[in-house]
C-alpha cells in the first residue's frame, strides 16, 4: 500500500505540472528555469550524495554493464522489428527510440532514492551514467540516419563530457574510491537538494506533456508502451536473474529499465526531423501507464 500511495503521489505532482502549464503559471520560460534547477542542481546533488561514500569497485561490475547493454540493444532490436513498417521515416524512427530510451534521470533515480535503501540508489546512479553514455548517442544515430538530419554525432558526444549527470557521477565515484571525508553540513545540504530532484522533475515532465487526441495512432503508441514499460523490464528481470549480481543490483536494474520514455526524446525528435507530436504523445502515455507497471514491478521485487 505504501508503494501505491507513493506512486499515486508522483502522478498527482505530474498532473499538477500539466495543470500549471495549462493555466499559464508554468510558461516556457519558467519551465526552462525549473528544468535547469532540476538538471544542473538537484539531480547532480542526488547522484553525488548517493555515490560519494562508495568505492567504484563496489558498484561497477562487468555483469552490470554487460546486462545493461544486452537489455538495451535487445530492446532496440525488437523495436526495429516491430516498427520498421511505420508509414513515415519520422514516425518510424521516433517509435524505435522511444521504445528503449528510458527516463532514468528525471524519474528512475529519484524514484529509486525515494523507495529503496542507499545501496540500491548508489547502483542506480551508476546505471544512469552507463546507460546515458549508450542510449543518447544511439538515439541521435537512429533519428539522424532515418530522417536524413545533419546531426554531428561527434559534437553530441563532446557534449556528454560536460553532462552534469556524468560529471557528478564521476566526482562521487572518485571521492568514494579515494576515501575523502566530507563535512556533515555539506552532506546534509546536498541531501536536501537531492530530495528536490523528484518533485521538480515531475513538474517539468508534466509541464512539457502535450496530447493531440485526434491525431493519435493507437497501434503505434500501444506498441511503444508495450515495448518500453512491459517488454524492457521483463527482459531486464530475465537477464539480471541469470547474471551473478547481488539483490541491490538486480532491483536497481529492473526498476531503472522499467521507467517510461524520456522527455528528451521529444526534444531529439523535434531537432532531428522526427515526428514531435507523436513523440509527445508517447512520453505522456508511457509516463501515465508506468505508474501502474512500476507499482507491479516494485511490489514483486520487495
GROMACS .gro file of N, CA, C and O in nm, residues 62-114:
model
  212
   62UNK      N    1   3.143  -0.606  -1.445
   62UNK     CA    2   3.123  -0.648  -1.583
   62UNK      C    3   2.982  -0.704  -1.602
   62UNK      O    4   2.920  -0.685  -1.708
   63UNK      N    5   2.932  -0.773  -1.500
   63UNK     CA    6   2.797  -0.829  -1.510
   63UNK      C    7   2.693  -0.718  -1.523
   63UNK      O    8   2.599  -0.728  -1.602
   64UNK      N    9   2.709  -0.611  -1.445
   64UNK     CA   10   2.615  -0.499  -1.451
   64UNK      C   11   2.618  -0.433  -1.588
   64UNK      O   12   2.514  -0.415  -1.652
   65UNK      N   13   2.738  -0.397  -1.635
   65UNK     CA   14   2.749  -0.329  -1.765
   65UNK      C   15   2.702  -0.421  -1.877
   65UNK      O   16   2.627  -0.379  -1.966
   66UNK      N   17   2.744  -0.547  -1.874
   66UNK     CA   18   2.703  -0.640  -1.979
   66UNK      C   19   2.554  -0.661  -1.982
   66UNK      O   20   2.492  -0.663  -2.089
   67UNK      N   21   2.493  -0.675  -1.865
   67UNK     CA   22   2.348  -0.693  -1.859
   67UNK      C   23   2.274  -0.573  -1.913
   67UNK      O   24   2.175  -0.586  -1.986
   68UNK      N   25   2.319  -0.452  -1.877
   68UNK     CA   26   2.255  -0.330  -1.927
   68UNK      C   27   2.262  -0.321  -2.079
   68UNK      O   28   2.163  -0.286  -2.145
   69UNK      N   29   2.378  -0.354  -2.135
   69UNK     CA   30   2.394  -0.347  -2.280
   69UNK      C   31   2.308  -0.450  -2.351
   69UNK      O   32   2.249  -0.423  -2.456
   70UNK      N   33   2.299  -0.570  -2.294
   70UNK     CA   34   2.214  -0.674  -2.355
   70UNK      C   35   2.069  -0.629  -2.357
   70UNK      O   36   2.001  -0.641  -2.460
   71UNK      N   37   2.019  -0.577  -2.246
   71UNK     CA   38   1.879  -0.534  -2.239
   71UNK      C   39   1.854  -0.417  -2.335
   71UNK      O   40   1.755  -0.416  -2.409
   72UNK      N   41   1.944  -0.320  -2.334
   72UNK     CA   42   1.925  -0.201  -2.417
   72UNK      C   43   1.923  -0.236  -2.566
   72UNK      O   44   1.831  -0.199  -2.640
   73UNK      N   45   2.024  -0.309  -2.612
   73UNK     CA   46   2.033  -0.338  -2.755
   73UNK      C   47   1.931  -0.443  -2.800
   73UNK      O   48   1.883  -0.439  -2.914
   74UNK      N   49   1.894  -0.534  -2.712
   74UNK     CA   50   1.789  -0.630  -2.748
   74UNK      C   51   1.656  -0.559  -2.764
   74UNK      O   52   1.581  -0.585  -2.859
   75UNK      N   53   1.625  -0.467  -2.672
   75UNK     CA   54   1.500  -0.391  -2.684
   75UNK      C   55   1.501  -0.305  -2.809
   75UNK      O   56   1.399  -0.294  -2.879
   76UNK      N   57   1.615  -0.243  -2.839
   76UNK     CA   58   1.626  -0.162  -2.961
   76UNK      C   59   1.605  -0.248  -3.085
   76UNK      O   60   1.538  -0.205  -3.181
   77UNK      N   61   1.659  -0.368  -3.085
   77UNK     CA   62   1.639  -0.459  -3.198
   77UNK      C   63   1.494  -0.500  -3.213
   77UNK      O   64   1.440  -0.504  -3.325
   78UNK      N   65   1.429  -0.531  -3.102
   78UNK     CA   66   1.287  -0.565  -3.107
   78UNK      C   67   1.204  -0.447  -3.158
   78UNK      O   68   1.109  -0.463  -3.235
   79UNK      N   69   1.243  -0.326  -3.115
   79UNK     CA   70   1.172  -0.206  -3.158
   79UNK      C   71   1.184  -0.188  -3.309
   79UNK      O   72   1.087  -0.150  -3.376
   80UNK      N   73   1.301  -0.214  -3.362
   80UNK     CA   74   1.319  -0.203  -3.508
   80UNK      C   75   1.230  -0.304  -3.581
   80UNK      O   76   1.165  -0.270  -3.681
   81UNK      N   77   1.223  -0.427  -3.530
   81UNK     CA   78   1.139  -0.529  -3.593
   81UNK      C   79   0.991  -0.490  -3.589
   81UNK      O   80   0.918  -0.506  -3.688
   82UNK      N   81   0.947  -0.437  -3.477
   82UNK     CA   82   0.806  -0.403  -3.460
   82UNK      C   83   0.768  -0.280  -3.542
   82UNK      O   84   0.660  -0.275  -3.602
   83UNK      N   85   0.856  -0.180  -3.547
   83UNK     CA   86   0.820  -0.051  -3.605
   83UNK      C   87   0.874  -0.027  -3.746
   83UNK      O   88   0.852   0.080  -3.803
   84UNK      N   89   0.943  -0.124  -3.804
   84UNK     CA   90   1.013  -0.098  -3.930
   84UNK      C   91   0.919  -0.065  -4.046
   84UNK      O   92   0.962  -0.008  -4.147
   85UNK      N   93   0.791  -0.098  -4.034
   85UNK     CA   94   0.697  -0.073  -4.144
   85UNK      C   95   0.604   0.047  -4.117
   85UNK      O   96   0.502   0.062  -4.185
   86UNK      N   97   0.639   0.132  -4.021
   86UNK     CA   98   0.557   0.251  -3.998
   86UNK      C   99   0.555   0.339  -4.122
   86UNK      O  100   0.650   0.340  -4.201
   87UNK      N  101   0.448   0.416  -4.138
   87UNK     CA  102   0.422   0.488  -4.263
   87UNK      C  103   0.532   0.586  -4.301
   87UNK      O  104   0.569   0.595  -4.418
   88UNK      N  105   0.582   0.663  -4.207
   88UNK     CA  106   0.682   0.765  -4.239
   88UNK      C  107   0.810   0.741  -4.161
   88UNK      O  108   0.809   0.680  -4.054
   89UNK      N  109   0.921   0.792  -4.217
   89UNK     CA  110   1.050   0.776  -4.150
   89UNK      C  111   1.050   0.847  -4.016
   89UNK      O  112   1.106   0.796  -3.918
   90UNK      N  113   0.986   0.964  -4.009
   90UNK     CA  114   0.983   1.039  -3.885
   90UNK      C  115   0.914   0.962  -3.774
   90UNK      O  116   0.965   0.954  -3.661
   91UNK      N  117   0.798   0.906  -3.804
   91UNK     CA  118   0.725   0.830  -3.703
   91UNK      C  119   0.796   0.699  -3.671
   91UNK      O  120   0.801   0.656  -3.555
   92UNK      N  121   0.850   0.634  -3.772
   92UNK     CA  122   0.920   0.507  -3.750
   92UNK      C  123   1.041   0.526  -3.658
   92UNK      O  124   1.062   0.450  -3.564
   93UNK      N  125   1.121   0.627  -3.685
   93UNK     CA  126   1.242   0.649  -3.605
   93UNK      C  127   1.206   0.686  -3.461
   93UNK      O  128   1.272   0.640  -3.366
   94UNK      N  129   1.105   0.769  -3.443
   94UNK     CA  130   1.063   0.808  -3.308
   94UNK      C  131   1.011   0.686  -3.231
   94UNK      O  132   1.042   0.668  -3.113
   95UNK      N  133   0.932   0.603  -3.297
   95UNK     CA  134   0.878   0.484  -3.231
   95UNK      C  135   0.990   0.391  -3.185
   95UNK      O  136   0.985   0.334  -3.075
   96UNK      N  137   1.094   0.379  -3.267
   96UNK     CA  138   1.206   0.291  -3.231
   96UNK      C  139   1.279   0.344  -3.108
   96UNK      O  140   1.298   0.272  -3.009
   97UNK      N  141   1.317   0.472  -3.111
   97UNK     CA  142   1.398   0.524  -2.999
   97UNK      C  143   1.316   0.534  -2.871
   97UNK      O  144   1.370   0.512  -2.761
   98UNK      N  145   1.187   0.562  -2.883
   98UNK     CA  146   1.107   0.575  -2.761
   98UNK      C  147   1.071   0.441  -2.701
   98UNK      O  148   1.019   0.436  -2.589
   99UNK      N  149   1.101   0.334  -2.770
   99UNK     CA  150   1.076   0.200  -2.716
   99UNK      C  151   1.189   0.152  -2.625
   99UNK      O  152   1.171   0.054  -2.552
  100UNK      N  153   1.305   0.220  -2.630
  100UNK     CA  154   1.417   0.178  -2.544
  100UNK      C  155   1.477   0.292  -2.461
  100UNK      O  156   1.545   0.267  -2.362
  101UNK      N  157   1.451   0.418  -2.498
  101UNK     CA  158   1.519   0.532  -2.433
  101UNK      C  159   1.447   0.565  -2.302
  101UNK      O  160   1.341   0.627  -2.301
  102UNK      N  161   1.509   0.529  -2.190
  102UNK     CA  162   1.444   0.536  -2.059
  102UNK      C  163   1.463   0.671  -1.991
  102UNK      O  164   1.566   0.737  -2.006
  103UNK      N  165   1.365   0.708  -1.910
  103UNK     CA  166   1.371   0.831  -1.829
  103UNK      C  167   1.441   0.799  -1.697
  103UNK      O  168   1.380   0.794  -1.591
  104UNK      N  169   1.571   0.777  -1.705
  104UNK     CA  170   1.648   0.732  -1.589
  104UNK      C  171   1.679   0.844  -1.492
  104UNK      O  172   1.683   0.823  -1.371
  105UNK      N  173   1.701   0.965  -1.545
  105UNK     CA  174   1.742   1.074  -1.460
  105UNK      C  175   1.629   1.141  -1.386
  105UNK      O  176   1.631   1.156  -1.264
  106UNK      N  177   1.524   1.178  -1.460
  106UNK     CA  178   1.416   1.254  -1.400
  106UNK      C  179   1.318   1.169  -1.322
  106UNK      O  180   1.253   1.219  -1.230
  107UNK      N  181   1.303   1.043  -1.357
  107UNK     CA  182   1.209   0.958  -1.285
  107UNK      C  183   1.277   0.838  -1.219
  107UNK      O  184   1.251   0.807  -1.103
  108UNK      N  185   1.365   0.770  -1.293
  108UNK     CA  186   1.423   0.646  -1.241
  108UNK      C  187   1.502   0.663  -1.113
  108UNK      O  188   1.468   0.605  -1.009
  109UNK      N  189   1.609   0.743  -1.117
  109UNK     CA  190   1.693   0.758  -0.999
  109UNK      C  191   1.620   0.822  -0.881
  109UNK      O  192   1.629   0.771  -0.769
  110UNK      N  193   1.546   0.932  -0.901
  110UNK     CA  194   1.473   0.987  -0.786
  110UNK      C  195   1.371   0.889  -0.726
  110UNK      O  196   1.352   0.886  -0.605
  111UNK      N  197   1.306   0.810  -0.813
  111UNK     CA  198   1.210   0.712  -0.762
  111UNK      C  199   1.279   0.604  -0.680
  111UNK      O  200   1.231   0.566  -0.572
  112UNK      N  201   1.392   0.555  -0.729
  112UNK     CA  202   1.469   0.455  -0.654
  112UNK      C  203   1.514   0.513  -0.521
  112UNK      O  204   1.504   0.446  -0.416
  113UNK      N  205   1.561   0.638  -0.522
  113UNK     CA  206   1.608   0.700  -0.398
  113UNK      C  207   1.496   0.716  -0.296
  113UNK      O  208   1.519   0.705  -0.175
  114UNK      N  209   1.375   0.741  -0.345
  114UNK     CA  210   1.262   0.761  -0.255
  114UNK      C  211   1.203   0.630  -0.205
  114UNK      O  212   1.127   0.629  -0.107
   0.00000   0.00000   0.00000
